[in-house]
Amino acid sequence: MSDVFIGERAYFPGIGKIPYEGASSDNPLAFKFYDPDKVIAGRTMREHLRFAIAYWHSFCANGADPFGTPTMAFPWSHHDPMTAAVQKADAAFEFFTKIGADFYCFHDTDVSPEGASAAEYEQNLFRMAGELKSRQDATGVKLLWNTANVFSHPRYMNGAATNPDFAVVSRAAVQVKASLDVNMMLGGANYVFWGGREGYMDLWNTDMRQETEHLAQFLRMARDYGRKIGFTGPFLIEPKPMEPTKHQYDYDAATAIGFIRQQGLEKDFMCNIESNHATLAGHTFAHDLQVCADADMLGSVDANQGDYQNGWDTDEFPTNVYDALEAMMVILSNGGLKTGGLNFDAKLRRNSTDAEDLFIGHIGGMDTFALGLQLADRIISEGKVKAMKQNRYESFSSGDGAAFAQGKLSMEELRAIGMAAGEPAATSGKQEKIRNLINQYLFG
Ligand code: XUL
Ligand code: CO
């Protein structure tokens, strides 16, 4: 096998382009269900799923945790930070090409060293954007979204756009403006805001009203600048309820959408929904996707999964087919991902230390969503589940029910109908029946 690589050497030697081999393959480095060019409902799987690789987890997270030091030694850790960043870009594009992902996502600080000053930060980032651009052009891999990491550096410990100190707010603008410029250079399809430190640790020392107004002000300025330089894609807010802050302002999809509307940002902003963030907020993944779909604000998806026993963001590769099916039901019913994609905001476990593990994690995630897509397509096209759902609302399709739904009844008229109708008959919700039907689709 000849090795495919982008720079001077291969960073994943001995691993070639991951093939589709089908469900009976026992090759761990092959897709079992993700067949990129297979057509489902008029589009190829790759067009439906728009997989993206997260730079931060795949090429930056080294296994360090609050209790232990790094477990992963990257071959792109050159002592000169810019040389290391270029080598990391080579490794990343080698990986994107071999796994067959059409998109990638990054934070500014994932791809470029911060440098000793704001000016050096900008200089490094723009140089690295040039490096990324040439690799995009060489491979055809595209930028799904980028963002500014305004949560890791100590200067952001009290927040970025919501920091009580204006000096920090303006410093965050250095990164966000540069990241918007880089998005334009690289033809990004979306731009993301995740407010990791935009929340509070203690309400006693926090003016929540002032902080959230500053956040909106900051987002309006970023929107105006993005539009001024020609960015036409959606700006995406990624909700999360907590971690690292005790309470994050963009708690969940419903909160983020309420905020977007309250601030008059609905023409430009949508949501990027992450599975593990939805579950941290006490919802299912599908719930937060549905909230966005109903509001016409489903922008993109961070595809990962949490651990149902843990109350934190474990960012595991998705393997739960049931969750992926529920997600794909919402996504397909909403007309697909449009400018968004499925970004694997997922990291290897700390003790997954073989080079092939990064491939195996992504293969599992891609196969899981390929299964979800195929099953969702069957369920939608057969129409049985939809009919069962619609049947529950049948009483609103004609007569007084339709008049109510159309706003044609007064409270007095509604009461009179209720008085005349007598005690309503009990109507079963048929939850067990519908769940059993789903299992037939999965295993029948
Ligand atoms: C953190 C998280 C981020 C965002 C981008 O939980 O999900 O990586 O996706 O900043
Ligand atoms: Co995320």
XYZ file of C-alpha atoms and ligand atoms in Angstrom:
455
model
C 0.000 0.000 0.000
C 1.378 3.416 -0.908
C 0.979 6.064 1.757
C -1.007 9.206 0.992
C 0.374 12.276 2.732
C 0.237 16.028 2.426
C 3.579 17.425 3.658
C 7.035 15.922 3.852
C 6.065 12.720 5.591
C 3.133 10.570 6.661
C 1.819 11.085 10.175
C -0.431 8.044 10.022
C 1.907 5.601 8.251
C 0.555 2.217 7.311
C -3.059 3.441 7.211
C -4.518 4.108 3.764
C -7.806 5.567 2.585
C -10.584 3.976 4.648
C -12.712 1.824 2.325
C -16.363 0.803 2.587
C -16.424 -2.979 3.009
C -19.974 -3.635 4.235
C -21.522 -5.093 7.373
C -19.777 -8.462 7.178
C -16.236 -7.017 7.103
C -14.049 -7.721 10.115
C -11.534 -5.045 9.143
C -11.565 -2.429 11.936
C -10.195 0.123 9.447
C -13.163 -0.125 7.065
C -16.663 1.321 7.019
C -19.415 -1.226 7.614
C -22.405 1.041 6.944
C -21.110 4.373 5.597
C -20.989 3.959 1.836
C -20.260 7.583 0.778
C -21.606 7.423 -2.768
C -24.706 5.346 -2.045
C -27.828 7.315 -2.915
C -30.588 7.620 -0.323
C -33.675 9.727 -1.019
C -32.036 11.385 -4.015
C -28.742 12.334 -2.373
C -25.522 10.487 -1.619
C -24.722 9.601 1.965
C -21.807 12.041 1.939
C -24.142 14.845 0.792
C -26.663 14.037 3.523
C -24.192 13.627 6.356
C -21.570 16.309 5.600
C -19.086 14.867 8.103
C -16.567 17.221 9.664
C -13.487 16.561 11.800
C -12.889 18.652 14.931
C -9.302 19.910 14.926
C -9.190 20.461 18.702
C -10.028 16.948 19.815
C -8.283 15.100 17.019
C -4.977 16.979 16.819
C -4.693 19.026 20.028
C -6.223 17.092 22.953
C -3.365 15.077 24.369
C -5.127 13.060 27.046
C -4.358 15.425 29.931
C -7.155 15.669 32.502
C -7.484 17.315 35.942
C -5.894 14.205 37.457
C -3.214 13.310 34.960
C -0.674 14.501 32.446
C -0.786 13.843 28.659
C -0.935 10.248 27.484
C -0.628 10.967 23.759
C 2.645 11.955 22.145
C 1.947 13.668 18.838
C 4.561 13.366 16.093
C 3.815 17.000 15.195
C 5.154 18.510 18.473
C 8.137 20.384 16.974
C 9.917 22.732 19.416
C 9.214 25.731 17.141
C 5.482 26.480 17.555
C 4.921 27.627 13.938
C 6.713 24.575 12.537
C 4.618 22.384 14.854
C 1.448 24.142 13.607
C 2.386 23.494 9.968
C 3.161 19.853 10.722
C -0.129 19.551 12.585
C -1.934 20.933 9.507
C -0.214 18.297 7.371
C -1.286 15.579 9.815
C -4.839 16.958 9.916
C -5.289 17.058 6.141
C -3.726 13.609 5.823
C -6.335 12.393 8.307
C -9.272 14.200 6.620
C -8.273 12.665 3.284
C -7.764 9.154 4.599
C -10.994 9.058 6.612
C -12.884 10.642 3.708
C -14.411 13.607 5.565
C -15.424 16.492 3.317
C -15.251 19.157 6.066
C -13.322 20.241 9.140
C -13.811 22.745 11.997
C -11.336 24.604 14.193
C -10.722 27.248 16.854
C -8.086 29.894 16.060
C -5.831 28.571 18.818
C -6.075 24.967 17.552
C -4.354 25.841 14.305
C -2.039 28.650 15.294
C 0.194 29.590 18.270
C -1.099 32.553 20.284
C 2.276 34.326 20.242
C 3.545 36.881 22.747
C 1.187 39.731 21.773
C -2.116 40.437 20.045
C -0.193 41.530 16.933
C 1.797 38.291 16.895
C -1.434 36.344 17.383
C -2.925 37.930 14.250
C 0.237 37.446 12.248
C 0.468 33.746 13.170
C -3.206 33.122 12.490
C -3.208 34.739 9.062
C -0.070 32.838 8.104
C -1.619 29.572 9.229
C -4.829 30.411 7.354
C -2.701 30.581 4.201
C -1.276 27.147 5.032
C -4.773 25.761 5.572
C -6.017 27.332 2.330
C -3.343 25.654 0.253
C -4.170 22.297 1.857
C -7.910 22.850 1.259
C -7.162 23.573 -2.396
C -4.934 20.514 -2.718
C -7.387 18.077 -1.120
C -10.862 19.542 -1.766
C -11.633 19.416 1.982
C -13.767 22.409 3.028
C -14.257 24.471 6.171
C -17.617 23.750 7.820
C -17.016 26.394 10.496
C -14.383 28.061 12.595
C -14.582 29.932 15.859
C -12.442 31.898 18.308
C -11.274 30.241 21.491
C -12.118 32.993 23.960
C -12.381 30.672 26.948
C -9.021 28.906 27.544
C -6.568 31.763 28.115
C -6.451 33.039 31.736
C -7.512 36.520 30.539
C -10.975 35.043 29.882
C -11.436 33.551 33.357
C -14.301 36.008 34.052
C -15.777 35.750 30.564
C -15.081 37.129 27.103
C -17.960 39.231 25.682
C -19.597 39.096 29.143
C -16.459 39.964 31.109
C -17.039 42.733 33.693
C -13.797 44.330 32.459
C -14.083 46.125 29.101
C -10.362 45.542 28.438
C -11.052 41.819 28.151
C -14.143 42.347 25.976
C -12.058 44.318 23.506
C -9.270 41.709 23.615
C -11.831 39.048 22.675
C -12.715 41.193 19.648
C -9.124 40.801 18.409
C -9.700 37.056 18.140
C -13.262 37.144 16.854
C -12.527 39.696 14.117
C -9.454 37.754 12.988
C -11.473 34.522 13.022
C -14.138 36.110 10.804
C -11.410 37.278 8.421
C -10.017 33.736 8.362
C -13.475 32.314 7.711
C -13.679 34.503 4.608
C -10.183 33.498 3.467
C -11.127 29.832 3.751
C -14.693 29.987 2.425
C -16.271 28.760 5.679
C -19.905 27.668 5.412
C -20.867 28.831 8.940
C -19.315 30.745 11.847
C -19.748 29.491 15.446
C -19.938 31.100 18.879
C -19.661 28.812 21.863
C -19.754 30.849 25.065
C -17.646 28.638 27.295
C -17.064 31.382 29.850
C -20.153 33.449 28.964
C -22.031 32.684 32.147
C -21.322 32.939 35.831
C -19.776 31.079 38.729
C -21.754 32.995 41.373
C -24.831 35.207 41.024
C -23.748 37.228 44.095
C -20.992 38.918 42.072
C -22.750 38.899 38.690
C -24.961 41.431 36.908
C -26.669 38.961 34.593
C -28.695 41.611 32.766
C -25.658 43.715 31.926
C -23.602 40.680 30.889
C -26.245 39.296 28.529
C -26.752 42.741 26.980
C -23.012 42.960 26.374
C -23.112 39.511 24.793
C -25.849 40.643 22.398
C -23.946 43.836 21.620
C -20.814 41.832 20.854
C -22.738 39.413 18.608
C -24.340 42.306 16.701
C -20.915 43.825 16.077
C -19.523 40.485 14.902
C -22.562 40.003 12.649
C -22.180 43.487 11.164
C -18.472 42.970 10.537
C -19.030 39.517 9.022
C -21.674 40.853 6.650
C -19.449 43.835 5.790
C -16.614 41.576 4.636
C -19.002 39.427 2.614
C -19.782 36.436 4.849
C -23.219 35.192 3.801
C -23.541 32.013 5.881
C -25.315 31.635 9.212
C -23.790 32.624 12.549
C -24.363 29.746 14.950
C -24.728 29.815 18.721
C -23.799 26.512 20.366
C -25.831 26.075 23.555
C -24.454 24.369 26.654
C -25.891 24.582 30.174
C -22.679 24.578 32.227
C -19.032 23.511 32.239
C -16.725 25.317 32.553
C -19.037 27.904 34.174
C -21.632 26.907 36.765
C -24.296 28.433 34.535
C -23.885 29.245 30.857
C -26.172 31.905 29.328
C -26.870 29.834 26.190
C -28.236 27.048 28.412
C -30.045 25.013 25.777
C -31.656 25.440 22.352
C -34.832 27.033 23.706
C -32.859 29.550 25.784
C -30.524 30.423 22.895
C -33.440 30.861 20.488
C -35.303 33.053 22.986
C -32.175 35.196 23.346
C -31.632 35.383 19.572
C -35.216 36.561 19.069
C -35.244 38.933 22.040
C -32.149 40.608 20.631
C -33.508 40.779 17.075
C -30.766 38.519 15.712
C -33.043 35.910 14.114
C -32.219 36.833 10.516
C -28.547 35.978 10.986
C -28.287 33.498 13.864
C -29.167 29.833 14.209
C -27.957 27.059 16.526
C -25.212 24.472 16.475
C -26.581 21.607 18.555
C -24.213 19.274 20.367
C -25.595 15.983 21.606
C -23.680 15.926 24.886
C -24.657 19.539 25.636
C -28.336 18.693 25.125
C -28.097 15.759 27.535
C -26.239 17.904 30.098
C -29.203 20.297 29.930
C -31.535 17.421 30.810
C -32.845 16.921 27.274
C -32.326 14.315 24.615
C -30.211 15.145 21.559
C -33.350 14.896 19.408
C -35.223 17.292 21.705
C -32.797 20.152 21.162
C -32.656 19.436 17.421
C -36.460 19.505 17.262
C -36.636 22.787 19.187
C -34.329 24.301 16.526
C -36.165 22.709 13.605
C -39.487 24.070 14.889
C -37.970 27.563 15.087
C -36.280 27.235 11.674
C -32.915 27.611 13.405
C -31.272 24.213 12.970
C -27.885 25.256 11.649
C -25.379 22.494 12.332
C -24.643 19.585 14.665
C -21.788 18.594 16.962
C -22.119 14.822 16.817
C -20.864 13.080 19.926
C -22.358 11.327 22.924
C -22.168 11.616 26.675
C -22.130 8.996 29.374
C -25.519 8.532 30.996
C -23.931 7.952 34.398
C -21.808 11.118 34.307
C -22.904 14.710 34.724
C -20.225 16.183 32.488
C -19.228 16.583 28.875
C -17.420 13.331 28.059
C -17.441 14.053 24.283
C -17.358 10.412 23.210
C -17.563 9.229 19.632
C -21.201 8.440 18.836
C -22.018 4.733 18.782
C -25.620 4.869 19.977
C -27.679 4.064 16.871
C -30.986 4.826 18.566
C -29.870 8.410 19.329
C -28.481 8.817 15.799
C -31.773 7.563 14.352
C -33.763 10.050 16.445
C -31.412 12.836 15.324
C -31.602 11.888 11.652
C -35.418 11.738 11.850
C -35.418 15.409 12.868
C -32.715 16.406 10.389
C -34.276 14.640 7.381
C -37.765 15.825 8.241
C -36.348 19.355 8.382
C -35.006 19.129 4.828
C -31.452 18.037 5.683
C -28.418 19.845 7.027
C -28.228 22.671 4.424
C -25.057 24.710 5.232
C -24.479 22.633 8.383
C -22.876 19.258 8.892
C -22.146 16.549 11.432
C -18.995 17.644 13.212
C -17.401 15.008 15.432
C -16.846 17.098 18.538
C -15.572 13.890 20.103
C -12.299 12.792 21.608
C -10.550 9.529 22.166
C -10.527 8.171 25.684
C -7.318 9.003 27.550
C -6.156 5.409 27.331
C -6.829 5.051 23.575
C -3.260 5.684 22.560
C -2.715 3.846 19.247
C -2.563 5.963 16.066
C -5.308 3.808 14.532
C -7.702 4.653 17.399
C -8.454 8.086 15.885
C -9.564 6.335 12.701
C -11.545 3.687 14.549
C -13.369 6.316 16.627
C -14.390 8.259 13.530
C -15.307 5.120 11.570
C -17.681 4.176 14.399
C -19.220 7.643 14.443
C -19.673 7.747 10.675
C -21.144 4.241 10.578
C -23.515 5.128 13.426
C -24.913 8.138 11.552
C -25.038 6.189 8.290
C -27.265 3.649 10.078
C -29.350 6.469 11.535
C -29.764 7.998 8.077
C -30.798 4.735 6.419
C -33.275 3.861 9.152
C -34.728 7.368 9.277
C -35.197 7.356 5.524
C -37.090 4.033 5.700
C -39.263 5.181 8.575
C -40.073 8.488 6.869
C -40.739 6.991 3.445
C -43.032 4.252 4.791
C -45.033 6.917 6.624
C -46.405 4.648 9.404
C -44.816 6.569 12.271
C -45.880 9.908 10.821
C -49.441 8.625 10.415
C -49.538 7.479 14.059
C -48.285 10.869 15.186
C -50.683 12.824 12.969
C -53.594 10.648 14.048
C -53.250 11.962 17.597
C -54.032 15.468 16.343
C -56.862 14.461 14.026
C -59.470 16.411 16.008
C -57.859 19.687 14.896
C -58.150 18.955 11.180
C -61.816 19.922 10.810
C -64.805 21.443 12.595
C -64.386 23.248 15.910
C -60.846 21.880 16.388
C -59.706 23.495 13.129
C -61.528 26.725 14.045
C -59.649 26.756 17.387
C -56.264 26.139 15.725
C -56.926 28.944 13.249
C -57.757 31.391 16.030
C -61.419 31.683 15.047
C -62.933 30.914 18.459
C -63.333 33.140 21.487
C -62.823 31.863 25.025
C -66.620 31.924 25.530
C -67.207 29.831 22.391
C -64.490 27.361 23.415
C -66.145 27.029 26.821
C -69.555 26.469 25.284
C -68.155 23.633 23.137
C -66.556 22.109 26.247
C -69.805 22.368 28.208
C -71.848 20.713 25.459
C -69.387 17.931 24.658
C -69.422 16.200 28.041
C -66.460 14.303 29.490
C -63.857 13.650 26.731
C -63.269 9.984 25.896
C -59.912 8.552 27.014
C -57.544 8.318 24.047
C -54.417 6.184 24.316
C -51.103 7.850 23.441
C -49.880 4.497 21.984
C -46.323 5.129 23.175
C -45.466 1.440 23.590
C -46.876 0.620 20.150
C -44.799 3.276 18.405
C -41.633 2.297 20.297
C -42.151 -1.368 19.356
C -42.549 -0.357 15.732
C -39.224 1.505 15.885
C -37.545 -1.688 17.151
C -38.995 -3.567 14.186
C -37.337 -1.046 11.889
C -34.072 -1.429 13.771
C -33.936 -5.195 14.004
C -36.739 -6.597 11.846
C -17.170 22.616 24.205
C -17.512 22.603 22.772
C -16.683 23.462 21.886
C -17.427 24.074 20.753
C -16.621 25.039 19.944
O -17.990 21.841 24.995
O -18.393 21.898 22.342
O -15.614 22.700 21.435
O -17.930 23.100 19.897
O -16.026 26.020 20.718
Co -19.158 21.487 20.427
